[in-house]
GROMACS .gro file of N, CA and C in nm:
model
  426
    1MET      N    1   0.082  -0.119   0.000
    1MET     CA    2   0.000   0.000   0.000
    1MET      C    3   0.087   0.126   0.000
    2ARG      N    4   0.193   0.122   0.079
    2ARG     CA    5   0.282   0.238   0.088
    2ARG      C    6   0.355   0.259  -0.044
    3LYS      N    7   0.396   0.149  -0.110
    3LYS     CA    8   0.463   0.160  -0.239
    3LYS      C    9   0.370   0.223  -0.344
    4ALA      N   10   0.245   0.184  -0.343
    4ALA     CA   11   0.149   0.239  -0.439
    4ALA      C   12   0.132   0.390  -0.417
    5PHE      N   13   0.129   0.431  -0.291
    5PHE     CA   14   0.116   0.573  -0.260
    5PHE      C   15   0.238   0.650  -0.309
    6ILE      N   16   0.357   0.599  -0.283
    6ILE     CA   17   0.481   0.667  -0.325
    6ILE      C   18   0.489   0.674  -0.477
    7ILE      N   19   0.454   0.566  -0.544
    7ILE     CA   20   0.456   0.564  -0.690
    7ILE      C   21   0.354   0.666  -0.743
    8SER      N   22   0.237   0.673  -0.683
    8SER     CA   23   0.135   0.769  -0.727
    8SER      C   24   0.184   0.912  -0.709
    9VAL      N   25   0.246   0.943  -0.597
    9VAL     CA   26   0.297   1.077  -0.571
    9VAL      C   27   0.407   1.111  -0.672
   10LEU      N   28   0.498   1.018  -0.697
   10LEU     CA   29   0.605   1.042  -0.794
   10LEU      C   30   0.548   1.062  -0.934
   11PHE      N   31   0.449   0.982  -0.971
   11PHE     CA   32   0.388   0.996  -1.103
   11PHE      C   33   0.324   1.133  -1.120
   12ILE      N   34   0.252   1.177  -1.019
   12ILE     CA   35   0.186   1.309  -1.025
   12ILE      C   36   0.290   1.420  -1.031
   13ALA      N   37   0.393   1.412  -0.950
   13ALA     CA   38   0.497   1.516  -0.946
   13ALA      C   39   0.572   1.524  -1.079
   14LEU      N   40   0.599   1.411  -1.140
   14LEU     CA   41   0.674   1.411  -1.266
   14LEU      C   42   0.588   1.445  -1.387
   15SER      N   43   0.457   1.428  -1.375
   15SER     CA   44   0.370   1.457  -1.490
   15SER      C   45   0.330   1.604  -1.498
   16CYS      N   46   0.358   1.680  -1.394
   16CYS     CA   47   0.326   1.824  -1.397
   16CYS      C   48   0.425   1.896  -1.485
   17ALA      N   49   0.375   1.961  -1.587
   17ALA     CA   50   0.461   2.035  -1.679
   17ALA      C   51   0.469   2.180  -1.636
   18SER      N   52   0.581   2.239  -1.657
   18SER     CA   53   0.600   2.380  -1.626
   18SER      C   54   0.548   2.465  -1.741
   19ASP      N   55   0.479   2.574  -1.706
   19ASP     CA   56   0.434   2.666  -1.810
   19ASP      C   57   0.513   2.797  -1.802
   20ASP      N   58   0.632   2.792  -1.743
   20ASP     CA   59   0.714   2.912  -1.730
   20ASP      C   60   0.750   2.971  -1.865
   21ASP      N   61   0.773   2.886  -1.966
   21ASP     CA   62   0.808   2.937  -2.098
   21ASP      C   63   0.694   3.016  -2.159
   22ALA      N   64   0.570   2.975  -2.132
   22ALA     CA   65   0.455   3.046  -2.187
   22ALA      C   66   0.436   3.181  -2.118
   23ARG      N   67   0.468   3.189  -1.990
   23ARG     CA   68   0.447   3.313  -1.916
   23ARG      C   69   0.567   3.406  -1.921
   24ASN      N   70   0.685   3.353  -1.937
   24ASN     CA   71   0.806   3.435  -1.937
   24ASN      C   72   0.850   3.466  -2.079
   25ASN      N   73   0.778   3.555  -2.141
   25ASN     CA   74   0.808   3.595  -2.277
   25ASN      C   75   0.932   3.685  -2.275
   26PRO      N   76   1.039   3.649  -2.348
   26PRO     CA   77   1.162   3.730  -2.345
   26PRO      C   78   1.147   3.864  -2.416
   27PHE      N   79   1.042   3.881  -2.496
   27PHE     CA   80   1.024   4.006  -2.569
   27PHE      C   81   0.946   4.111  -2.492
   28LEU      N   82   0.864   4.069  -2.396
   28LEU     CA   83   0.777   4.162  -2.324
   28LEU      C   84   0.808   4.161  -2.175
   29VAL      N   85   0.846   4.274  -2.122
   29VAL     CA   86   0.875   4.285  -1.979
   29VAL      C   87   0.745   4.301  -1.902
   30ASN      N   88   0.749   4.267  -1.774
   30ASN     CA   89   0.632   4.283  -1.688
   30ASN      C   90   0.635   4.421  -1.623
   31LEU      N   91   0.547   4.507  -1.665
   31LEU     CA   92   0.536   4.640  -1.606
   31LEU      C   93   0.417   4.642  -1.512
   32ALA      N   94   0.437   4.700  -1.395
   32ALA     CA   95   0.325   4.716  -1.302
   32ALA      C   96   0.247   4.841  -1.343
   33PHE      N   97   0.117   4.827  -1.360
   33PHE     CA   98   0.032   4.941  -1.391
   33PHE      C   99  -0.110   4.909  -1.348
   34GLN      N  100  -0.190   5.013  -1.340
   34GLN     CA  101  -0.332   4.999  -1.310
   34GLN      C  102  -0.405   5.112  -1.381
   35VAL      N  103  -0.508   5.077  -1.457
   35VAL     CA  104  -0.589   5.175  -1.529
   35VAL      C  105  -0.734   5.149  -1.494
   36GLU      N  106  -0.807   5.255  -1.459
   36GLU     CA  107  -0.949   5.243  -1.433
   36GLU      C  108  -1.028   5.308  -1.546
   37LEU      N  109  -1.123   5.233  -1.600
   37LEU     CA  110  -1.205   5.280  -1.711
   37LEU      C  111  -1.348   5.297  -1.662
   38ASN      N  112  -1.402   5.417  -1.673
   38ASN     CA  113  -1.538   5.444  -1.631
   38ASN      C  114  -1.629   5.427  -1.752
   39THR      N  115  -1.714   5.325  -1.750
   39THR     CA  116  -1.798   5.294  -1.865
   39THR      C  117  -1.912   5.394  -1.882
   40ASN      N  118  -1.926   5.492  -1.791
   40ASN     CA  119  -2.021   5.600  -1.813
   40ASN      C  120  -1.966   5.705  -1.909
   41LEU      N  121  -1.834   5.704  -1.930
   41LEU     CA  122  -1.771   5.798  -2.022
   41LEU      C  123  -1.786   5.746  -2.165
   42PRO      N  124  -1.805   5.836  -2.261
   42PRO     CA  125  -1.828   5.793  -2.400
   42PRO      C  126  -1.718   5.706  -2.459
   43GLN      N  127  -1.591   5.733  -2.425
   43GLN     CA  128  -1.482   5.657  -2.486
   43GLN      C  129  -1.477   5.511  -2.438
   44TYR      N  130  -1.544   5.479  -2.326
   44TYR     CA  131  -1.544   5.342  -2.274
   44TYR      C  132  -1.684   5.281  -2.271
   45GLY      N  133  -1.785   5.357  -2.314
   45GLY     CA  134  -1.923   5.311  -2.310
   45GLY      C  135  -1.950   5.185  -2.391
   46ALA      N  136  -1.873   5.161  -2.497
   46ALA     CA  137  -1.891   5.040  -2.579
   46ALA      C  138  -1.872   4.913  -2.497
   47LEU      N  139  -1.796   4.921  -2.387
   47LEU     CA  140  -1.770   4.802  -2.305
   47LEU      C  141  -1.893   4.758  -2.225
   48ASN      N  142  -2.000   4.836  -2.228
   48ASN     CA  143  -2.124   4.796  -2.163
   48ASN      C  144  -2.202   4.695  -2.247
   49PHE      N  145  -2.160   4.675  -2.372
   49PHE     CA  146  -2.233   4.589  -2.464
   49PHE      C  147  -2.145   4.476  -2.515
   50PRO      N  148  -2.197   4.352  -2.513
   50PRO     CA  149  -2.118   4.236  -2.558
   50PRO      C  150  -2.071   4.250  -2.702
   51GLY      N  151  -1.951   4.197  -2.727
   51GLY     CA  152  -1.894   4.194  -2.861
   51GLY      C  153  -1.812   4.317  -2.896
   52ASN      N  154  -1.798   4.410  -2.803
   52ASN     CA  155  -1.723   4.532  -2.831
   52ASN      C  156  -1.586   4.531  -2.764
   53PHE      N  157  -1.497   4.612  -2.818
   53PHE     CA  158  -1.364   4.628  -2.760
   53PHE      C  159  -1.328   4.775  -2.759
   54VAL      N  160  -1.232   4.809  -2.675
   54VAL     CA  161  -1.178   4.945  -2.668
   54VAL      C  162  -1.027   4.934  -2.661
   55ILE      N  163  -0.958   5.021  -2.734
   55ILE     CA  164  -0.813   5.029  -2.727
   55ILE      C  165  -0.776   5.141  -2.631
   56VAL      N  166  -0.689   5.110  -2.536
   56VAL     CA  167  -0.644   5.207  -2.437
   56VAL      C  168  -0.493   5.225  -2.457
   57ASN      N  169  -0.451   5.347  -2.483
   57ASN     CA  170  -0.310   5.372  -2.513
   57ASN      C  171  -0.223   5.393  -2.390
   58SER      N  172  -0.284   5.409  -2.273
   58SER     CA  173  -0.204   5.421  -2.150
   58SER      C  174  -0.210   5.288  -2.076
   59GLY      N  175  -0.098   5.246  -2.020
   59GLY     CA  176  -0.090   5.117  -1.952
   59GLY      C  177  -0.026   5.013  -2.040
   60GLY      N  178   0.052   4.928  -1.980
   60GLY     CA  179   0.124   4.826  -2.055
   60GLY      C  180   0.242   4.886  -2.130
   61LEU      N  181   0.292   4.812  -2.226
   61LEU     CA  182   0.406   4.858  -2.306
   61LEU      C  183   0.364   4.952  -2.418
   62ARG      N  184   0.267   4.909  -2.497
   62ARG     CA  185   0.220   4.987  -2.611
   62ARG      C  186   0.068   5.006  -2.604
   63GLY      N  187   0.015   5.006  -2.483
   63GLY     CA  188  -0.129   5.012  -2.466
   63GLY      C  189  -0.187   4.871  -2.464
   64PHE      N  190  -0.318   4.864  -2.449
   64PHE     CA  191  -0.384   4.733  -2.445
   64PHE      C  192  -0.522   4.744  -2.508
   65VAL      N  193  -0.576   4.628  -2.542
   65VAL     CA  194  -0.712   4.619  -2.592
   65VAL      C  195  -0.792   4.545  -2.485
   66ILE      N  196  -0.912   4.594  -2.458
   66ILE     CA  197  -1.002   4.524  -2.366
   66ILE      C  198  -1.126   4.484  -2.445
   67TYR      N  199  -1.165   4.359  -2.431
   67TYR     CA  200  -1.274   4.301  -2.509
   67TYR      C  201  -1.379   4.247  -2.414
   68HIS      N  202  -1.507   4.272  -2.447
   68HIS     CA  203  -1.620   4.224  -2.366
   68HIS      C  204  -1.701   4.125  -2.449
   69PRO      N  205  -1.677   3.992  -2.431
   69PRO     CA  206  -1.749   3.893  -2.510
   69PRO      C  207  -1.894   3.873  -2.467
   70GLY      N  208  -1.926   3.908  -2.343
   70GLY     CA  209  -2.062   3.889  -2.294
   70GLY      C  210  -2.061   3.855  -2.146
   71ASN      N  211  -2.182   3.850  -2.090
   71ASN     CA  212  -2.201   3.826  -1.947
   71ASN      C  213  -2.116   3.923  -1.868
   72SER      N  214  -2.038   3.877  -1.774
   72SER     CA  215  -1.953   3.966  -1.694
   72SER      C  216  -1.806   3.944  -1.727
   73GLN      N  217  -1.778   3.888  -1.844
   73GLN     CA  218  -1.640   3.859  -1.883
   73GLN      C  219  -1.577   3.977  -1.956
   74TYR      N  220  -1.449   3.998  -1.924
   74TYR     CA  221  -1.367   4.098  -1.994
   74TYR      C  222  -1.228   4.039  -2.009
   75PHE      N  223  -1.167   4.060  -2.126
   75PHE     CA  224  -1.031   4.017  -2.151
   75PHE      C  225  -0.949   4.138  -2.192
   76ALA      N  226  -0.829   4.152  -2.136
   76ALA     CA  227  -0.739   4.262  -2.173
   76ALA      C  228  -0.605   4.204  -2.215
   77TYR      N  229  -0.552   4.253  -2.327
   77TYR     CA  230  -0.426   4.204  -2.381
   77TYR      C  231  -0.336   4.319  -2.423
   78GLU      N  232  -0.205   4.298  -2.404
   78GLU     CA  233  -0.102   4.393  -2.448
   78GLU      C  234  -0.109   4.406  -2.600
   79LEU      N  235  -0.085   4.528  -2.649
   79LEU     CA  236  -0.088   4.552  -2.794
   79LEU      C  237   0.049   4.545  -2.861
   80SER      N  238   0.153   4.512  -2.787
   80SER     CA  239   0.284   4.490  -2.849
   80SER      C  240   0.290   4.344  -2.893
   81ASP      N  241   0.328   4.321  -3.017
   81ASP     CA  242   0.335   4.184  -3.069
   81ASP      C  243   0.425   4.100  -2.978
   82PRO      N  244   0.374   3.989  -2.925
   82PRO     CA  245   0.452   3.910  -2.830
   82PRO      C  246   0.563   3.825  -2.892
   83ASN      N  247   0.575   3.828  -3.025
   83ASN     CA  248   0.673   3.740  -3.088
   83ASN      C  249   0.789   3.810  -3.154
   84HIS      N  250   0.813   3.935  -3.121
   84HIS     CA  251   0.938   4.001  -3.154
   84HIS      C  252   0.958   4.122  -3.064
   85SER      N  253   1.080   4.168  -3.057
   85SER     CA  254   1.114   4.280  -2.970
   85SER      C  255   1.032   4.404  -3.007
   86PRO      N  256   0.990   4.480  -2.906
   86PRO     CA  257   0.918   4.604  -2.937
   86PRO      C  258   1.003   4.696  -3.024
   87ASN      N  259   0.942   4.747  -3.130
   87ASN     CA  260   1.009   4.840  -3.221
   87ASN      C  261   0.906   4.936  -3.277
   88GLU      N  262   0.944   5.013  -3.378
   88GLU     CA  263   0.854   5.116  -3.431
   88GLU      C  264   0.728   5.060  -3.496
   89CYS      N  265   0.727   4.935  -3.535
   89CYS     CA  266   0.608   4.880  -3.602
   89CYS      C  267   0.539   4.769  -3.523
   90SER      N  268   0.579   4.744  -3.400
   90SER     CA  269   0.526   4.627  -3.330
   90SER      C  270   0.394   4.651  -3.257
   91LYS      N  271   0.340   4.774  -3.259
   91LYS     CA  272   0.209   4.797  -3.198
   91LYS      C  273   0.102   4.744  -3.292
   92MET      N  274   0.021   4.652  -3.239
   92MET     CA  275  -0.079   4.586  -3.322
   92MET      C  276  -0.203   4.671  -3.340
   93THR      N  277  -0.274   4.642  -3.448
   93THR     CA  278  -0.403   4.704  -3.474
   93THR      C  279  -0.511   4.597  -3.452
   94VAL      N  280  -0.633   4.642  -3.424
   94VAL     CA  281  -0.741   4.548  -3.395
   94VAL      C  282  -0.855   4.573  -3.491
   95SER      N  283  -0.905   4.462  -3.546
   95SER     CA  284  -1.022   4.466  -3.633
   95SER      C  285  -1.108   4.346  -3.597
   96GLY      N  286  -1.232   4.369  -3.560
   96GLY     CA  287  -1.317   4.260  -3.514
   96GLY      C  288  -1.259   4.200  -3.388
   97ILE      N  289  -1.235   4.070  -3.388
   97ILE     CA  290  -1.171   4.008  -3.271
   97ILE      C  291  -1.029   3.964  -3.303
   98THR      N  292  -0.968   4.028  -3.403
   98THR     CA  293  -0.832   3.993  -3.445
   98THR      C  294  -0.738   4.110  -3.426
   99ALA      N  295  -0.627   4.084  -3.356
   99ALA     CA  296  -0.518   4.181  -3.343
   99ALA      C  297  -0.408   4.137  -3.439
  100SER      N  298  -0.358   4.231  -3.518
  100SER     CA  299  -0.254   4.195  -3.615
  100SER      C  300  -0.138   4.292  -3.608
  101CYS      N  301  -0.020   4.239  -3.637
  101CYS     CA  302   0.103   4.317  -3.635
  101CYS      C  303   0.125   4.377  -3.773
  102PRO      N  304   0.150   4.509  -3.781
  102PRO     CA  305   0.170   4.572  -3.911
  102PRO      C  306   0.312   4.558  -3.967
  103CYS      N  307   0.403   4.495  -3.893
  103CYS     CA  308   0.541   4.480  -3.942
  103CYS      C  309   0.540   4.398  -4.071
  104THR      N  310   0.622   4.439  -4.166
  104THR     CA  311   0.624   4.372  -4.295
  104THR      C  312   0.699   4.239  -4.293
  105ASP      N  313   0.778   4.214  -4.187
  105ASP     CA  314   0.857   4.090  -4.183
  105ASP      C  315   0.780   3.973  -4.123
  106ASP      N  316   0.657   3.992  -4.080
  106ASP     CA  317   0.577   3.880  -4.031
  106ASP      C  318   0.430   3.905  -4.063
  107ASN      N  319   0.349   3.805  -4.040
  107ASN     CA  320   0.205   3.819  -4.061
  107ASN      C  321   0.131   3.765  -3.939
  108ASN      N  322   0.180   3.800  -3.820
  108ASN     CA  323   0.122   3.750  -3.696
  108ASN      C  324  -0.016   3.810  -3.671
  109GLU      N  325  -0.110   3.722  -3.638
  109GLU     CA  326  -0.244   3.762  -3.598
  109GLU      C  327  -0.284   3.682  -3.476
  110TYR      N  328  -0.366   3.744  -3.390
  110TYR     CA  329  -0.406   3.683  -3.264
  110TYR      C  330  -0.553   3.710  -3.239
  111SER      N  331  -0.617   3.620  -3.167
  111SER     CA  332  -0.755   3.638  -3.127
  111SER      C  333  -0.760   3.719  -2.997
  112ILE      N  334  -0.841   3.825  -2.992
  112ILE     CA  335  -0.855   3.897  -2.865
  112ILE      C  336  -0.961   3.830  -2.777
  113PHE      N  337  -1.020   3.722  -2.826
  113PHE     CA  338  -1.113   3.644  -2.744
  113PHE      C  339  -1.038   3.552  -2.649
  114ASN      N  340  -0.930   3.490  -2.699
  114ASN     CA  341  -0.855   3.397  -2.613
  114ASN      C  342  -0.705   3.423  -2.610
  115GLY      N  343  -0.656   3.520  -2.687
  115GLY     CA  344  -0.515   3.556  -2.685
  115GLY      C  345  -0.424   3.466  -2.766
  116GLN      N  346  -0.477   3.367  -2.833
  116GLN     CA  347  -0.396   3.269  -2.905
  116GLN      C  348  -0.366   3.315  -3.048
  117PRO      N  349  -0.249   3.275  -3.101
  117PRO     CA  350  -0.216   3.308  -3.240
  117PRO      C  351  -0.315   3.241  -3.335
  118THR      N  352  -0.355   3.314  -3.438
  118THR     CA  353  -0.442   3.258  -3.541
  118THR      C  354  -0.371   3.249  -3.676
  119GLN      N  355  -0.260   3.324  -3.689
  119GLN     CA  356  -0.183   3.321  -3.814
  119GLN      C  357  -0.041   3.365  -3.782
  120GLY      N  358   0.054   3.312  -3.857
  120GLY     CA  359   0.194   3.346  -3.836
  120GLY      C  360   0.267   3.236  -3.763
  121GLY      N  361   0.395   3.256  -3.742
  121GLY     CA  362   0.477   3.152  -3.682
  121GLY      C  363   0.515   3.181  -3.538
  122GLY      N  364   0.434   3.255  -3.467
  122GLY     CA  365   0.469   3.295  -3.331
  122GLY      C  366   0.460   3.185  -3.228
  123GLN      N  367   0.553   3.186  -3.135
  123GLN     CA  368   0.556   3.089  -3.025
  123GLN      C  369   0.467   3.134  -2.910
  124TYR      N  370   0.450   3.266  -2.892
  124TYR     CA  371   0.379   3.319  -2.777
  124TYR      C  372   0.244   3.376  -2.816
  125GLY      N  373   0.148   3.358  -2.725
  125GLY     CA  374   0.018   3.422  -2.740
  125GLY      C  375   0.024   3.562  -2.681
  126LEU      N  376  -0.087   3.633  -2.690
  126LEU     CA  377  -0.094   3.769  -2.637
  126LEU      C  378  -0.071   3.771  -2.487
  127LYS      N  379  -0.006   3.875  -2.439
  127LYS     CA  380   0.017   3.892  -2.296
  127LYS      C  381  -0.113   3.942  -2.233
  128ALA      N  382  -0.169   3.863  -2.143
  128ALA     CA  383  -0.296   3.896  -2.079
  128ALA      C  384  -0.274   3.981  -1.955
  129TYR      N  385  -0.368   4.071  -1.931
  129TYR     CA  386  -0.370   4.151  -1.809
  129TYR      C  387  -0.494   4.114  -1.728
  130ARG      N  388  -0.491   4.142  -1.600
  130ARG     CA  389  -0.604   4.113  -1.512
  130ARG      C  390  -0.710   4.221  -1.529
  131VAL      N  391  -0.836   4.179  -1.516
  131VAL     CA  392  -0.948   4.272  -1.531
  131VAL      C  393  -1.049   4.245  -1.420
  132GLU      N  394  -1.098   4.354  -1.357
  132GLU     CA  395  -1.204   4.345  -1.257
  132GLU      C  396  -1.306   4.454  -1.286
  133ARG      N  397  -1.434   4.420  -1.273
  133ARG     CA  398  -1.539   4.520  -1.290
  133ARG      C  399  -1.613   4.537  -1.159
  134SER      N  400  -1.634   4.662  -1.120
  134SER     CA  401  -1.711   4.696  -1.001
  134SER      C  402  -1.801   4.813  -1.038
  135GLY      N  403  -1.930   4.784  -1.055
  135GLY     CA  404  -2.022   4.888  -1.099
  135GLY      C  405  -1.987   4.934  -1.239
  136ASN      N  406  -1.965   5.064  -1.254
  136ASN     CA  407  -1.930   5.120  -1.386
  136ASN      C  408  -1.780   5.133  -1.407
  137ILE      N  409  -1.701   5.084  -1.314
  137ILE     CA  410  -1.555   5.096  -1.324
  137ILE      C  411  -1.496   4.960  -1.361
  138ILE      N  412  -1.415   4.960  -1.467
  138ILE     CA  413  -1.339   4.840  -1.506
  138ILE      C  414  -1.193   4.871  -1.476
  139ARG      N  415  -1.131   4.786  -1.395
  139ARG     CA  416  -0.991   4.807  -1.358
  139ARG      C  417  -0.907   4.704  -1.432
  140VAL      N  418  -0.807   4.751  -1.505
  140VAL     CA  419  -0.713   4.665  -1.577
  140VAL      C  420  -0.577   4.685  -1.511
  141PHE      N  421  -0.512   4.574  -1.477
  141PHE     CA  422  -0.384   4.586  -1.405
  141PHE      C  423  -0.297   4.465  -1.432
  142ASN      N  424  -0.169   4.480  -1.396
  142ASN     CA  425  -0.072   4.373  -1.410
  142ASN      C  426  -0.009   4.349  -1.275
   0.00000   0.00000   0.00000
C-alpha cells in the first residue's frame, strides 16, 4: 500500500509540466500598472455591450485592448506583438476580434477572445492583463 502511494505521488509530481516558458516571454517585460475605465464615459461606453472592444493607449508597453465577449467577462491584452522585440512597427491594430502586427517581416495575428495566435509563426500568445469590474468601473492591471 505504501509503495502504491509513493509511486502515485512520484507519477503526479513528474507529470506536472512547467508553463514558465509560456508566461516568461523574453520580448515583453512585466510592467506594473493599473488603469481604471469608467464605462459612463463615452470613450469606454462600448464596453457595456457584448462583442465590443476598446483600445487604451495608456498602460502596458504599447497600450492594451479590452474586449467584452458577454455576461460579466472581460479580456485585456497587451498591444505589443509578443513574438518580436518592441520596435517602431510592433504595436498591433485590432479589427473585429483579431489583433494583427503591421510589421512587414511577419504576418502575426491573434484572437482577442482567447489571446492565441491565429496566423503566423509565433511561439507566444498575447500577454494577458487582469481585469475586474465593479459597478461602472473596469480596472485593468498587471
